[in-house]
CSV table of C-alpha atoms in Angstrom, one decimal:
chain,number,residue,atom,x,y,z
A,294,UNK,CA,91.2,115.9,118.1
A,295,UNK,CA,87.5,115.0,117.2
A,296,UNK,CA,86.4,111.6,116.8
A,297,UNK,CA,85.2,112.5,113.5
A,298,UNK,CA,88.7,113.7,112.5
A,299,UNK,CA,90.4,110.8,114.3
A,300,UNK,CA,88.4,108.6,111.5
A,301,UNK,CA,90.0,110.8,108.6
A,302,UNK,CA,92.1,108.9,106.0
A,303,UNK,CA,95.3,111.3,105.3
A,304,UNK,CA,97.8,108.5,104.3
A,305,UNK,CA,97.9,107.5,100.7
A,306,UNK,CA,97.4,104.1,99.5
A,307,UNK,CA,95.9,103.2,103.2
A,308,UNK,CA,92.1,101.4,101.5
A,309,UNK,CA,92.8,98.5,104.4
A,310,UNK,CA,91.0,97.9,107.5
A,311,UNK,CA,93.9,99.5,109.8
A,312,UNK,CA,93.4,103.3,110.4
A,313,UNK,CA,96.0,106.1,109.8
A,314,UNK,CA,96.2,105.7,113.8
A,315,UNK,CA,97.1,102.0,113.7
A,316,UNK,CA,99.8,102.9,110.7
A,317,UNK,CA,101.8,105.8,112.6
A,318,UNK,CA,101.8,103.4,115.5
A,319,UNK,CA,103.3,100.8,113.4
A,320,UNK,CA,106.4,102.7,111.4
A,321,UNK,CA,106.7,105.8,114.1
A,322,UNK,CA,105.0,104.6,117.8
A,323,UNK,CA,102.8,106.2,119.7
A,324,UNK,CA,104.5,109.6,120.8
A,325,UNK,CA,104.6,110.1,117.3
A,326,UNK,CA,101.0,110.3,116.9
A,327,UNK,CA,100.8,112.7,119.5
A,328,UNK,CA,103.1,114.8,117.9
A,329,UNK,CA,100.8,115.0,114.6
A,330,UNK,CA,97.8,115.9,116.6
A,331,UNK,CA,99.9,119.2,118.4
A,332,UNK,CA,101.3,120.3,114.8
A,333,UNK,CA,97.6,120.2,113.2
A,334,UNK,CA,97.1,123.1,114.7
A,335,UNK,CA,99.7,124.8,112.9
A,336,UNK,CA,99.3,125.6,109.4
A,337,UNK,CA,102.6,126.1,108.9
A,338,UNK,CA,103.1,122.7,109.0
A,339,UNK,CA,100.4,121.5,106.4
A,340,UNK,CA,102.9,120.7,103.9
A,341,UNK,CA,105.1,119.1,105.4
A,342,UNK,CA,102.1,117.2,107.1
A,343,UNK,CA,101.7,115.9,103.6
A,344,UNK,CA,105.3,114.6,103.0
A,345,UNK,CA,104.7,113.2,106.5
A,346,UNK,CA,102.1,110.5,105.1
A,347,UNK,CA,103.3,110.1,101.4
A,348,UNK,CA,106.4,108.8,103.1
A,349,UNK,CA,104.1,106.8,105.4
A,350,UNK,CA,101.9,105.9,102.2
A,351,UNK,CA,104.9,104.4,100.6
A,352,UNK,CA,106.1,102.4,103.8
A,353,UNK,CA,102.4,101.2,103.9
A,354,UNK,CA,101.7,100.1,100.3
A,355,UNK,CA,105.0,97.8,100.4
A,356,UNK,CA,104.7,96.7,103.3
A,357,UNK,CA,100.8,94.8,102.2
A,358,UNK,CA,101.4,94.0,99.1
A,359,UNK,CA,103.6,91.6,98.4
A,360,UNK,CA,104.0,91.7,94.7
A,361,UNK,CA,105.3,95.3,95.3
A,362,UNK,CA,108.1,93.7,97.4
A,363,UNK,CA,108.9,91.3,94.9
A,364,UNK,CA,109.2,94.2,92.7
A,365,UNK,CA,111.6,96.5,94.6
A,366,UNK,CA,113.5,92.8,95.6
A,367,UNK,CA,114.4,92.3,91.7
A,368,UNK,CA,115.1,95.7,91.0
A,369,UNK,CA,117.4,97.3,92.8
A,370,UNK,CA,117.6,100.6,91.7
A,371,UNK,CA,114.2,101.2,91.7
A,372,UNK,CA,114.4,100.3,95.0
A,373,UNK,CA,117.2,103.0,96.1
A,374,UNK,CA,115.3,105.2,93.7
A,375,UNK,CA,112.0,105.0,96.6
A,376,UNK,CA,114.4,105.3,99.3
A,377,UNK,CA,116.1,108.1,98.4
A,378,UNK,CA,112.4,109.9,97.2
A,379,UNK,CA,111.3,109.2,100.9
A,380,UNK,CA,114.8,110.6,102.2
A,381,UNK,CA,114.5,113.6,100.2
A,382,UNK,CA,110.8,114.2,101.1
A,383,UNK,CA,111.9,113.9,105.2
A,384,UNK,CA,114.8,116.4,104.0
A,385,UNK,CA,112.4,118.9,103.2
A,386,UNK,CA,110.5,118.5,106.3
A,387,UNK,CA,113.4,119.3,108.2
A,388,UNK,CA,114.1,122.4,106.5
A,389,UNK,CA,111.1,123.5,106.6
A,390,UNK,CA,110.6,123.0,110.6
A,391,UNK,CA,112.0,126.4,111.4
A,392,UNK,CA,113.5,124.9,114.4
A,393,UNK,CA,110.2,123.4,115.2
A,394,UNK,CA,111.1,120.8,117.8
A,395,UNK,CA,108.0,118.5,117.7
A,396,UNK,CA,108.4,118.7,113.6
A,397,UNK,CA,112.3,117.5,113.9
A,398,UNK,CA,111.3,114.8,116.1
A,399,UNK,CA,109.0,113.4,113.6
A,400,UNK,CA,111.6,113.4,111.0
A,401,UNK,CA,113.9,111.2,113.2
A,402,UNK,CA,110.9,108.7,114.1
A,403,UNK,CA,110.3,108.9,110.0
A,404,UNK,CA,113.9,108.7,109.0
A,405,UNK,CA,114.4,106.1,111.2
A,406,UNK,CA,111.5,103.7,109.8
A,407,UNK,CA,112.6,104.7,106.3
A,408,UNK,CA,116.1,102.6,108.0
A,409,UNK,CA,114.4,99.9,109.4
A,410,UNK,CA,112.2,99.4,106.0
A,411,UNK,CA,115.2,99.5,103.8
A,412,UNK,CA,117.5,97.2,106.4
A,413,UNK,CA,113.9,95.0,106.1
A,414,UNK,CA,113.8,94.5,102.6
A,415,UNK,CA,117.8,93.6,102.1
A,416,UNK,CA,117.4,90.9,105.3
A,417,UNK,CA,114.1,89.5,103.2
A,418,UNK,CA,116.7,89.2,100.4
A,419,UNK,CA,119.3,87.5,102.6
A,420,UNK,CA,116.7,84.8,103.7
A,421,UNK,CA,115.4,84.2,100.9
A,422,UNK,CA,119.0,82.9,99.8
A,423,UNK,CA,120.2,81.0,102.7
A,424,UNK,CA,116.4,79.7,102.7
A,425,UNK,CA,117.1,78.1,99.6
A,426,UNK,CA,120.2,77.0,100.3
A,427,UNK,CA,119.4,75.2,103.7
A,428,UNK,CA,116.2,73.5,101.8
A,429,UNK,CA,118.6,72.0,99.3
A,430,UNK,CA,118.2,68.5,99.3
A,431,UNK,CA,115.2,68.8,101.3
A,432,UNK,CA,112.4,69.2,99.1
A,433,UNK,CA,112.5,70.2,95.7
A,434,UNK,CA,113.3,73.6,94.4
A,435,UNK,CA,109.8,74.4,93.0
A,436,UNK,CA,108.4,73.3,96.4
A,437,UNK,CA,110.2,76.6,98.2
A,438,UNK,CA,107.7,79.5,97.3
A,439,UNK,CA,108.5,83.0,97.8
A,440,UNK,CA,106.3,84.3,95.3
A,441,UNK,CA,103.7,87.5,96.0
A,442,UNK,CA,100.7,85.2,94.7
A,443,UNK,CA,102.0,82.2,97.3
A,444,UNK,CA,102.3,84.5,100.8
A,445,UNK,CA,98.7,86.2,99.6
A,446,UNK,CA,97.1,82.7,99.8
A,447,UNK,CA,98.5,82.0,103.0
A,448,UNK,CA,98.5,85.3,105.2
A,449,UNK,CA,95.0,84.4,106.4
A,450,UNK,CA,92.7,81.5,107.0
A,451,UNK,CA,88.7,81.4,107.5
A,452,UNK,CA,88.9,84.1,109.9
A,453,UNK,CA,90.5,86.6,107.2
A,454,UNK,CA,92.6,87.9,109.7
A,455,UNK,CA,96.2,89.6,108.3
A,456,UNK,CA,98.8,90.2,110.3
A,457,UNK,CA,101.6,90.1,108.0
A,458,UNK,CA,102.7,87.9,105.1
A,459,UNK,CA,105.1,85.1,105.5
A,460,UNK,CA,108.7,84.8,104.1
A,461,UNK,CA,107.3,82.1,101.8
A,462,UNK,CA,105.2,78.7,101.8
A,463,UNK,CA,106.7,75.2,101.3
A,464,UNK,CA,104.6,72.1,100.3
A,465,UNK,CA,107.0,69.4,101.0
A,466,UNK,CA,105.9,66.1,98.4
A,467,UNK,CA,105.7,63.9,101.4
A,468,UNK,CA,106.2,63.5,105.3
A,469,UNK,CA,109.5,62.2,105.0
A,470,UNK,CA,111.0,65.5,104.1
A,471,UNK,CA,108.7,67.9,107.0
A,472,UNK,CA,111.7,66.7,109.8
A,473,UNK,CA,114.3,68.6,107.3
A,474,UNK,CA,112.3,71.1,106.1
A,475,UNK,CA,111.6,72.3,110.1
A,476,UNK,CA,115.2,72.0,111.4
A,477,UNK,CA,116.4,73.8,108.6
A,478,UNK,CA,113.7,77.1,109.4
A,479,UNK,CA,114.6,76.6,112.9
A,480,UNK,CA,118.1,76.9,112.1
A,481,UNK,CA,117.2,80.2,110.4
A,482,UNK,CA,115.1,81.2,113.8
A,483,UNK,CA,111.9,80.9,111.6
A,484,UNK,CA,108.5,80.6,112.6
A,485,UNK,CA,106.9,77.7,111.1
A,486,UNK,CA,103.3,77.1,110.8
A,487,UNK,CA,101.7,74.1,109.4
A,488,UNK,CA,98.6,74.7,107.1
A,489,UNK,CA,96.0,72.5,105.8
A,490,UNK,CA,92.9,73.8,104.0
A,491,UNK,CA,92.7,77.3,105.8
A,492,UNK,CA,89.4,76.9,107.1
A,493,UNK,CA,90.0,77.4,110.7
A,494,UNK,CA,87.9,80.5,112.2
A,495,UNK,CA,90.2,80.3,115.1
A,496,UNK,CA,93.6,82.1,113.3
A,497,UNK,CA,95.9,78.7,114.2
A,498,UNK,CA,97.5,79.3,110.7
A,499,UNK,CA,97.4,83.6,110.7
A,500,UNK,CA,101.2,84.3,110.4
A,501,UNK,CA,102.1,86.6,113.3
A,502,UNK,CA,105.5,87.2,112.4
A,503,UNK,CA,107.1,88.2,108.9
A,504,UNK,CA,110.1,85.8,109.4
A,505,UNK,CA,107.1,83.3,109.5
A,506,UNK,CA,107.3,79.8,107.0
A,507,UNK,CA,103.6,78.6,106.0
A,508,UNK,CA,104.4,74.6,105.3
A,509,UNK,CA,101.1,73.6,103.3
A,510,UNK,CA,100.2,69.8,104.1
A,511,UNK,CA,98.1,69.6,100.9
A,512,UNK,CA,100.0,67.3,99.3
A,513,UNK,CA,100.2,64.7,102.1
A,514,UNK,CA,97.8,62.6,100.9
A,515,UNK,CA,97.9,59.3,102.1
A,516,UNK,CA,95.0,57.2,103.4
A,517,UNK,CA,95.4,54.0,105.2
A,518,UNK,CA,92.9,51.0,105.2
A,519,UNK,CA,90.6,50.8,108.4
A,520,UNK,CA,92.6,48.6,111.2
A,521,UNK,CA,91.4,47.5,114.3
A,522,UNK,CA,94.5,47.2,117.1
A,523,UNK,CA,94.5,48.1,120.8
A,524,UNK,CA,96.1,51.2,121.3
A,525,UNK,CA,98.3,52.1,123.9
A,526,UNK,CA,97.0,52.7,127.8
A,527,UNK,CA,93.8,51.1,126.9
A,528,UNK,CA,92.8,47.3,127.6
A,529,UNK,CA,90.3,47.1,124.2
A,530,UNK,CA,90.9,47.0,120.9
A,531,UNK,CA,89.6,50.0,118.4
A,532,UNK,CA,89.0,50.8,114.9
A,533,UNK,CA,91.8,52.8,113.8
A,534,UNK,CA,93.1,54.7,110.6
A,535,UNK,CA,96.5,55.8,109.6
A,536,UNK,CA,96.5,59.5,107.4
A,537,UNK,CA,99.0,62.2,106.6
A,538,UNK,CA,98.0,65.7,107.9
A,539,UNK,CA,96.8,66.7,104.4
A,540,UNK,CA,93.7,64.3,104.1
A,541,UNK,CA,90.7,66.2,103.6
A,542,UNK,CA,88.5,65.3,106.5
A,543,UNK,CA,85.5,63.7,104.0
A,544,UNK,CA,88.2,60.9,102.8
A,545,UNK,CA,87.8,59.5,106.4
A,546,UNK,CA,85.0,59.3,106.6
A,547,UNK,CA,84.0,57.8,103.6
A,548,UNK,CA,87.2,55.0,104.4
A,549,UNK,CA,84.9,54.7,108.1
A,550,UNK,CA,81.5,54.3,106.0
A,551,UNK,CA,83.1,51.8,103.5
A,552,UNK,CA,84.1,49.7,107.0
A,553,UNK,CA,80.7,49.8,108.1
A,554,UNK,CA,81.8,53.1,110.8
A,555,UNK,CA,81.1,56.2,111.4
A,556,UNK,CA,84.2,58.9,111.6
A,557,UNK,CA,82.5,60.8,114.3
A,558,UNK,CA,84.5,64.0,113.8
A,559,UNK,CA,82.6,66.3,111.0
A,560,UNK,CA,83.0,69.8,111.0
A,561,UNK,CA,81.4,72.0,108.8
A,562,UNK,CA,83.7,72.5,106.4
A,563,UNK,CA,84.8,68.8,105.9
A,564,UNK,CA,85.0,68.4,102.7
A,565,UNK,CA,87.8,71.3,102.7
A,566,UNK,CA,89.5,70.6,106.2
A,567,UNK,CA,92.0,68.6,106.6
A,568,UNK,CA,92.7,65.8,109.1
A,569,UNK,CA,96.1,67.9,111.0
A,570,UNK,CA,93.8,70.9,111.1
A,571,UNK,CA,91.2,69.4,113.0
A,572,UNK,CA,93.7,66.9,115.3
A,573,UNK,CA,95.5,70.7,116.0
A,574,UNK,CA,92.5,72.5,116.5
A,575,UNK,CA,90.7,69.8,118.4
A,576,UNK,CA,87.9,69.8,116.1
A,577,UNK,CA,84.6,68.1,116.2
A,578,UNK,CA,81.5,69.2,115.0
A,579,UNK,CA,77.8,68.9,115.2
A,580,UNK,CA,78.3,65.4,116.4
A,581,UNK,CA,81.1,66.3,119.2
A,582,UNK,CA,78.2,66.5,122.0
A,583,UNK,CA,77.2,63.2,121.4
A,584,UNK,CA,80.6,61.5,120.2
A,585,UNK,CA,83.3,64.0,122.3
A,586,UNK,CA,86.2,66.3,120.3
């Protein structure tokens, strides 16, 4: 195959930055791919080439877009309707392989994702439910967001990276109710990722995972007043400040400047970032080769 053909865009809905490579890698593996490239040279197999990526199309297009999900979530017949379209459209392939042993593979690697995308959407339904029933108590109800405009905001950060979406984003009211709100996703065997203002370039916040929880910090607000104490493991005393994770970075330092101090940690983006971003990410600055991390 060309590298000019190899850039080629034959699967529908596919205007993202992953190639029709990346996409049969991701629903049908490898071997897959190399199975395409052989049957291209039969024209035989053109059309059913084309069901081929409409079924992959369809996988693809759900798959990003979450509002599509939400949609095939709340109504279930529409969703069996798409299933049994991209069953149907595999069907034909096989009857049209004329005992074409590379083309039947491909149906099973297709038939089998159509599985695994169907058994995907009916476990997102499942945990959404026990989700909401394990946070009971913990936060409240509105804080718990599984909507398509929620997991868009919070599949990528500065680096506008996507990997995939998360199950949903909670923004717990204060920092009393985190300790409840992670045992009960660990429970689930969630991934949990804190979040402040998304404006790391390093992808600390880039769900990796789909059965991923985004907690947002933003709401833990809380700024202390400026308190000199020794700390522990050092003989001196030092000006110190007690925040919650969701204090914009500029709020300390105006709290240091209003004690006559300097907040020594100022990154770029301060008055955006938040102060558990840059504790997590070990964040300084312009000023961190003078004043340290």
């Amino acid at each position: 195959m060309s590298a000019e053909s190899h850039r080629i865009r034959e699967i529908p809905y596919n205007y993202t930055s992953f190639s029709d490579h990346e996409i049969v890698l991701r629903f049908l593996g490898e071997e897959a791919w190399g199975l395409i490239n052989q049957l291209r040279t039969s024209r035989q197999t053109g059309r059913s080439a084309r069901m081929l990526f409409e079924v992959l199309g369809d996988l693809w297009v759900i798959s990003r877009n979450p509002f599509i999900q939400d949609d095939m979530l709340q109504n279930p017949k529409r969703n069996a309707a798409l299933i049994g379209a991209m069953r149907h459209r595999i069907e034909q392939i096989q009857r049209r392989s004329d005992d074409n042993q590379q083309a039947i593979a491909l149906a099973g690697k297709a038939t089998k994702a159509i599985d695994e995308f169907s058994q995907g959407l009916e476990s997102q339904r499942q945990l959404r439910k026990q989700l909401k029933a394990k946070l009971s108590g913990a936060t409240r109800r509105c804080n718990v967001d599984f909507s398509g405009q929620a997991r868009v905001a919070h599949v990528t950060d500065a680096t506008d990276w996507r990997v995939e979406f998360p199950l949903a984003v909670i923004s717990p009211d204060n920092e009393q109710e985190v300790e409840a709100i992670v045992a009960a996703c660990i429970k689930l065997g969630l991934t949990v990722i804190p979040r402040g203002g998304g404006t790391g370039y390093t992808g600390g916040a880039v769900p990796l995972y789909a059965d991923s929880v985004v907690i947002n910090t933003e709401k833990l607000i809380h700024v202390a007043s400026v308190k000199t104490q020794q700390l522990p493991g050092t003989d001196s005393e030092y000006a110190t400040i007690a925040v919650e994770a969701g204090v914009v970075t500029r709020r300390v330092s105006e709290a240091a400047s209003k004690s006559g101090l300097v907040f020594a940690v100022d990154p770029t983006s301060q008055d955006a970032s938040t102060i558990g971003g840059n504790i997590s990410m070990n964040a300084g600055g312009k000023k961190a080769v003078l004043w340290g991390t």
